Coordinates of C-alpha atoms in Angstrom, one line a residue:
M177 CA 81.2 139.0 12.1
S178 CA 80.0 136.2 14.4
R179 CA 79.9 137.5 17.9
N180 CA 81.4 134.4 19.4
R181 CA 84.4 134.3 17.0
K182 CA 87.7 134.2 18.8
K183 CA 90.0 137.1 18.6
K184 CA 92.7 135.1 16.8
A185 CA 94.2 135.2 13.4
E186 CA 96.2 132.5 11.6
F187 CA 98.9 133.5 9.0
R188 CA 98.8 131.0 6.1
Y189 CA 102.1 131.2 4.2
Y190 CA 102.0 130.2 0.5
R191 CA 105.1 129.4 -1.5
M192 CA 104.9 130.6 -5.1
P193 CA 106.4 128.2 -7.6
E194 CA 109.8 129.5 -8.9
N195 CA 109.6 132.2 -11.6
R196 CA 105.8 132.4 -11.3
T197 CA 103.4 135.0 -10.1
V198 CA 100.1 133.0 -10.3
M199 CA 99.5 129.7 -8.6
A200 CA 96.3 127.6 -8.3
L201 CA 94.8 125.4 -5.7
L202 CA 92.5 123.2 -7.7
G203 CA 90.7 119.9 -7.6
E204 CA 88.7 117.6 -5.3
K205 CA 90.8 118.4 -2.3
W206 CA 88.9 121.7 -2.0
R207 CA 85.5 120.0 -2.0
Q208 CA 84.8 119.9 1.7
N209 CA 82.8 121.3 4.7
Y210 CA 84.6 124.5 5.4
G211 CA 85.4 126.1 8.6
R212 CA 83.2 124.4 11.1
D213 CA 86.1 123.1 13.2
I214 CA 88.0 126.4 13.1
D215 CA 86.8 129.4 15.0
Y216 CA 89.2 132.1 13.9
L217 CA 90.1 134.1 10.8
H218 CA 93.2 133.8 8.7
F219 CA 95.2 135.9 6.2
H220 CA 97.8 135.2 3.4
N221 CA 101.0 136.6 2.0
Y222 CA 99.4 136.8 -1.5
L223 CA 96.2 138.2 -3.0
E224 CA 93.6 135.3 -2.9
I225 CA 90.9 134.8 -5.5
G226 CA 88.2 132.3 -4.7
Y227 CA 85.7 130.8 -7.1
C228 CA 82.7 128.8 -5.8
H229 CA 81.5 125.8 -7.9
E230 CA 78.9 124.6 -5.4
G231 CA 77.7 124.7 -1.8
K232 CA 76.2 127.1 0.7
G233 CA 77.6 128.9 3.6
A234 CA 79.0 132.2 5.0
M235 CA 82.1 134.0 3.9
V236 CA 83.5 136.3 6.7
I237 CA 85.7 139.0 5.3
G238 CA 87.0 141.5 7.8
D239 CA 84.0 142.7 9.8
D240 CA 81.5 141.7 7.1
E241 CA 79.7 138.4 6.5
Y242 CA 78.3 137.3 3.2
Y243 CA 76.2 134.3 2.3
F244 CA 77.3 132.3 -0.7
E245 CA 75.0 129.9 -2.6
G246 CA 76.3 127.8 -5.4
E247 CA 78.2 128.3 -8.6
G248 CA 79.6 131.6 -9.7
E249 CA 80.3 133.3 -6.3
L250 CA 83.6 135.1 -6.4
T251 CA 86.0 136.6 -3.8
V252 CA 89.0 138.8 -4.3
I253 CA 90.9 139.2 -1.0
P254 CA 94.1 141.3 -0.7
S255 CA 97.1 139.9 1.1
N256 CA 97.0 140.3 4.9
Y257 CA 93.2 140.7 4.9
L258 CA 91.4 138.7 7.5
H259 CA 88.8 136.2 6.2
T260 CA 87.4 132.7 6.5
T261 CA 84.9 130.4 4.8
N262 CA 82.2 128.5 6.7
S263 CA 80.0 125.9 5.0
D264 CA 76.4 125.5 6.3
P265 CA 76.2 122.5 8.7
G266 CA 76.3 119.3 6.8
N267 CA 76.9 121.0 3.5
I268 CA 79.8 120.2 1.2
S269 CA 81.2 123.3 -0.6
Y270 CA 83.6 123.3 -3.5
W271 CA 85.9 126.3 -3.9
E272 CA 89.0 126.6 -6.1
Y273 CA 91.6 129.3 -5.5
L274 CA 94.2 131.4 -7.3
F275 CA 97.0 133.2 -5.5
V276 CA 98.7 136.2 -7.1
D277 CA 102.0 137.9 -6.2
V278 CA 100.6 141.2 -7.5
E279 CA 103.8 143.3 -7.1
Q280 CA 106.0 140.8 -8.7
M281 CA 103.6 140.4 -11.6
L282 CA 103.4 144.1 -12.2
N283 CA 107.2 144.5 -12.1
K284 CA 107.6 141.6 -14.5
M285 CA 104.9 142.6 -17.0
V286 CA 105.3 146.4 -16.7
P287 CA 109.0 146.9 -16.2
G288 CA 110.5 150.3 -15.6
S289 CA 107.2 151.8 -14.4
P290 CA 107.5 152.1 -10.6
R291 CA 104.9 154.9 -10.2
Y292 CA 102.4 152.9 -12.3
V293 CA 103.1 149.8 -10.2
E294 CA 102.7 151.6 -6.9
Q295 CA 99.4 153.2 -8.0
M296 CA 97.9 149.9 -9.2
L297 CA 99.1 148.0 -6.2
H298 CA 97.4 150.6 -3.9
Q299 CA 94.1 150.4 -5.8
V300 CA 94.0 146.6 -6.1
N301 CA 94.6 146.4 -2.3
Q302 CA 91.9 149.0 -1.4
R303 CA 89.3 146.5 -0.4
A304 CA 88.1 142.9 -0.5
I305 CA 85.4 142.0 -3.0
F306 CA 82.5 139.5 -2.7
T307 CA 80.5 139.3 -5.8
N308 CA 78.9 136.8 -8.3
R309 CA 78.3 136.1 -12.0
G310 CA 75.0 138.1 -11.9
K311 CA 76.6 141.2 -10.5
A312 CA 80.0 141.1 -12.2
P313 CA 79.8 138.8 -15.2
E314 CA 83.0 140.1 -16.8
L315 CA 85.1 139.6 -13.7
T316 CA 83.6 136.1 -13.1
E317 CA 84.3 135.0 -16.7
S318 CA 87.9 136.2 -16.4
I319 CA 88.5 134.0 -13.4
E320 CA 86.8 131.0 -14.9
N321 CA 89.1 131.4 -17.9
I322 CA 92.2 131.6 -15.8
I323 CA 91.2 128.6 -13.7
E324 CA 90.7 126.5 -16.9
I325 CA 94.1 127.7 -18.3
M326 CA 95.8 126.6 -15.1
R327 CA 93.9 123.3 -15.0
R328 CA 94.8 122.4 -18.6
G329 CA 98.5 123.2 -18.1
E330 CA 99.2 123.5 -21.9
P331 CA 102.5 124.9 -23.2
F332 CA 103.0 128.5 -22.1
Y333 CA 99.9 128.3 -19.8
Q334 CA 101.6 130.4 -17.1
E335 CA 102.3 133.3 -19.5
E336 CA 98.7 133.1 -20.8
A337 CA 97.3 133.1 -17.2
E338 CA 99.5 136.0 -16.2
G339 CA 98.2 138.0 -19.2
E340 CA 94.6 137.3 -18.3
M341 CA 95.3 138.1 -14.6
L342 CA 96.9 141.4 -15.4
A343 CA 93.7 142.4 -17.3
F344 CA 91.6 141.2 -14.4
L345 CA 93.6 143.2 -11.9
S346 CA 93.4 146.3 -14.1
K347 CA 89.6 146.0 -13.9
I348 CA 89.7 145.6 -10.1
A349 CA 92.0 148.6 -9.7
R350 CA 89.8 150.8 -11.9
E351 CA 86.7 149.8 -10.0
N352 CA 88.4 150.4 -6.6
G353 CA 89.6 153.8 -7.8
N354 CA 86.1 154.8 -8.7
I355 CA 84.8 153.8 -5.3
Q356 CA 87.7 155.6 -3.5
G357 CA 86.4 158.8 -5.0
G358 CA 82.7 158.1 -4.2
G359 CA 80.7 155.3 -2.6
S360 CA 79.3 155.2 0.9
V361 CA 80.9 156.8 3.9
N362 CA 81.2 153.4 5.5
M363 CA 83.0 151.9 2.5
R364 CA 85.4 154.9 2.2
E365 CA 86.2 154.5 6.0
K366 CA 86.9 150.8 5.6
A367 CA 89.1 151.6 2.6
K368 CA 91.0 154.2 4.7
I369 CA 91.6 151.7 7.5
S370 CA 92.6 149.0 5.1
N371 CA 95.1 151.4 3.5
L372 CA 96.6 152.4 6.9
V373 CA 97.1 148.7 7.9
S374 CA 98.4 147.8 4.5
R375 CA 101.0 150.6 4.8
S376 CA 102.0 149.4 8.2
L377 CA 102.4 145.8 6.9
D378 CA 104.6 147.0 4.0
Y379 CA 106.8 148.9 6.5
I380 CA 107.1 145.8 8.7
S381 CA 107.9 143.6 5.7
D382 CA 110.7 146.1 4.7
H383 CA 112.1 146.7 8.2
Y384 CA 111.5 143.6 10.3
R385 CA 115.2 142.9 10.4
E386 CA 115.6 146.2 12.4
Q387 CA 114.6 147.1 15.9
I388 CA 111.1 148.2 15.0
K389 CA 109.1 150.3 17.5
V390 CA 105.3 150.3 17.3
G391 CA 105.4 154.0 18.1
D392 CA 107.6 154.7 15.1
I393 CA 105.1 152.9 12.8
A394 CA 102.3 154.9 14.3
K395 CA 104.1 158.2 13.7
R396 CA 104.7 157.3 10.0
L397 CA 100.9 156.9 9.7
H398 CA 100.2 160.1 11.7
L399 CA 98.4 158.2 14.4
S400 CA 98.8 158.0 18.1
E401 CA 100.4 154.7 19.2
T402 CA 97.3 153.8 21.2
H403 CA 95.0 154.4 18.2
F404 CA 97.3 152.5 15.9
R405 CA 97.5 149.5 18.2
R406 CA 93.7 149.4 18.4
V407 CA 93.1 149.7 14.7
F408 CA 95.8 147.2 13.8
T409 CA 94.7 144.6 16.4
Q410 CA 91.0 144.9 15.4
Y411 CA 91.8 144.5 11.7
M412 CA 94.5 141.8 11.9
G413 CA 93.4 139.8 15.0
V414 CA 96.9 140.0 16.4
S415 CA 98.8 142.9 17.9
P416 CA 101.6 144.8 16.0
L417 CA 104.3 143.1 18.0
E418 CA 102.8 139.7 17.6
Y419 CA 102.6 140.2 13.8
I420 CA 106.2 141.4 13.7
N421 CA 107.3 138.2 15.5
I422 CA 105.3 136.1 13.0
V423 CA 107.1 137.7 10.1
R424 CA 110.5 137.3 11.8
I425 CA 110.0 133.6 12.7
R426 CA 108.6 132.8 9.2
S427 CA 111.7 134.4 7.7
A428 CA 113.9 132.4 10.1
C429 CA 112.2 129.1 9.1
E430 CA 113.1 129.9 5.5
Y431 CA 116.7 130.6 6.3
L432 CA 117.1 127.5 8.4
I433 CA 115.7 125.3 5.6
K434 CA 117.4 127.0 2.6
T435 CA 120.8 128.1 4.0
D436 CA 123.8 126.8 6.1
D437 CA 124.0 130.1 8.0
S438 CA 124.7 129.8 11.7
I439 CA 121.7 130.1 14.1
A440 CA 123.2 133.4 15.5
A441 CA 123.6 134.8 12.0
I442 CA 120.0 133.9 11.1
A443 CA 118.7 135.4 14.3
E444 CA 120.4 138.7 13.5
K445 CA 119.1 138.7 9.9
C446 CA 115.6 138.3 11.3
G447 CA 115.8 141.2 13.8
Y448 CA 116.8 139.3 16.9
Y449 CA 120.0 140.7 18.4
T450 CA 120.3 138.2 21.3
S451 CA 120.2 134.4 20.8
S452 CA 118.1 133.9 23.9
T453 CA 115.3 136.2 22.6
F454 CA 115.4 134.5 19.2
N455 CA 115.4 130.9 20.7
R456 CA 112.5 131.8 23.1
N457 CA 110.3 133.3 20.4
F458 CA 111.1 130.6 17.9
H459 CA 110.2 127.8 20.4
K460 CA 107.1 129.6 21.5
T461 CA 106.0 129.9 17.8
V462 CA 107.0 126.6 16.3
G463 CA 107.2 124.3 19.3
M464 CA 110.9 123.3 18.9
T465 CA 114.3 125.0 19.0
P466 CA 115.9 126.3 15.8
E467 CA 118.4 123.5 15.9
E468 CA 115.7 120.9 16.1
W469 CA 113.8 122.5 13.2
R470 CA 116.9 122.4 11.0
K471 CA 117.6 118.8 11.8
K472 CA 114.1 117.7 11.0
P473 CA 113.2 119.4 7.6
E474 CA 110.4 116.9 7.2
N475 CA 108.6 118.8 10.0
Y476 CA 108.6 122.0 7.9
E477 CA 105.1 121.6 6.4
R478 CA 103.6 119.8 9.4
K479 CA 104.7 122.1 12.1
L480 CA 103.7 125.2 10.2
L481 CA 100.1 123.9 10.2
E482 CA 100.1 123.7 14.0
F483 CA 100.6 127.4 14.7
N484 CA 99.7 130.7 13.0
V485 CA 102.2 130.2 10.1
H486 CA 100.5 127.8 7.7
S487 CA 102.0 126.6 4.4
E488 CA 100.3 125.4 1.2
E489 CA 101.8 124.7 -2.2
G490 CA 100.1 125.3 -5.5
W491 CA 100.9 124.8 -9.1

């Protein structure tokens, strides 16, 4: 990782189209000079797959930095995994992206198999992957096929893309399972840390409506609170409490836009048991009060871009 990179992480929230588990960000919009005006990492709520068509630069994934050069570079980045893309100075790079709700896809396509879903989820999320056509021709070809399926948008394209994606994820899970049992000490250690943080994120996602204590999360992971705070902050770029607040405010934004519930009811649903605490945290995060947010729904996309909750739509 670049030594002068800021200790900051941006959460980019993607909204999956209704009844879908794969969405694509395709086209000329993604031909650009990446990252030179942004000096911090970001993470997503879905697994991200990136495919490079052209360009040169550096991909920062966690604590590792990889150089990409031209067509056929491929990244597979689990949800909540810090990363960013930086084009070389003056260079235009062209990436296209697929985002996958892995858990929803597995539950949809392999119903009634919770143990299978849990195991595959665990192995898919073991690590981020940076590779290319020369090293992983089968994986690269699968993603090229899925991108073209999404681009054409022919009848039943979503079902076809989901089938192809399930096969792709199965290969990833199998490879990660092999590495978990062998591989270098350094890679196994990174996988262990990734797993610990992933488990903490899952716990926060399930319990953010409650009065979560960082110490309780640490105990569930069999870590001291001090060690857990350090590992989490180094991995995520934000402290556990900051991350919990991001999740709560993101959820509150959704409720404010999509329901007619009272502000007090929404605050309680999102884990805030006093209105003053909710209002203070909401204003600090979004830059306006919950009432102002609700009255100006046109600000929803724009204001999310200004803080560490960022929204993109795909198709």
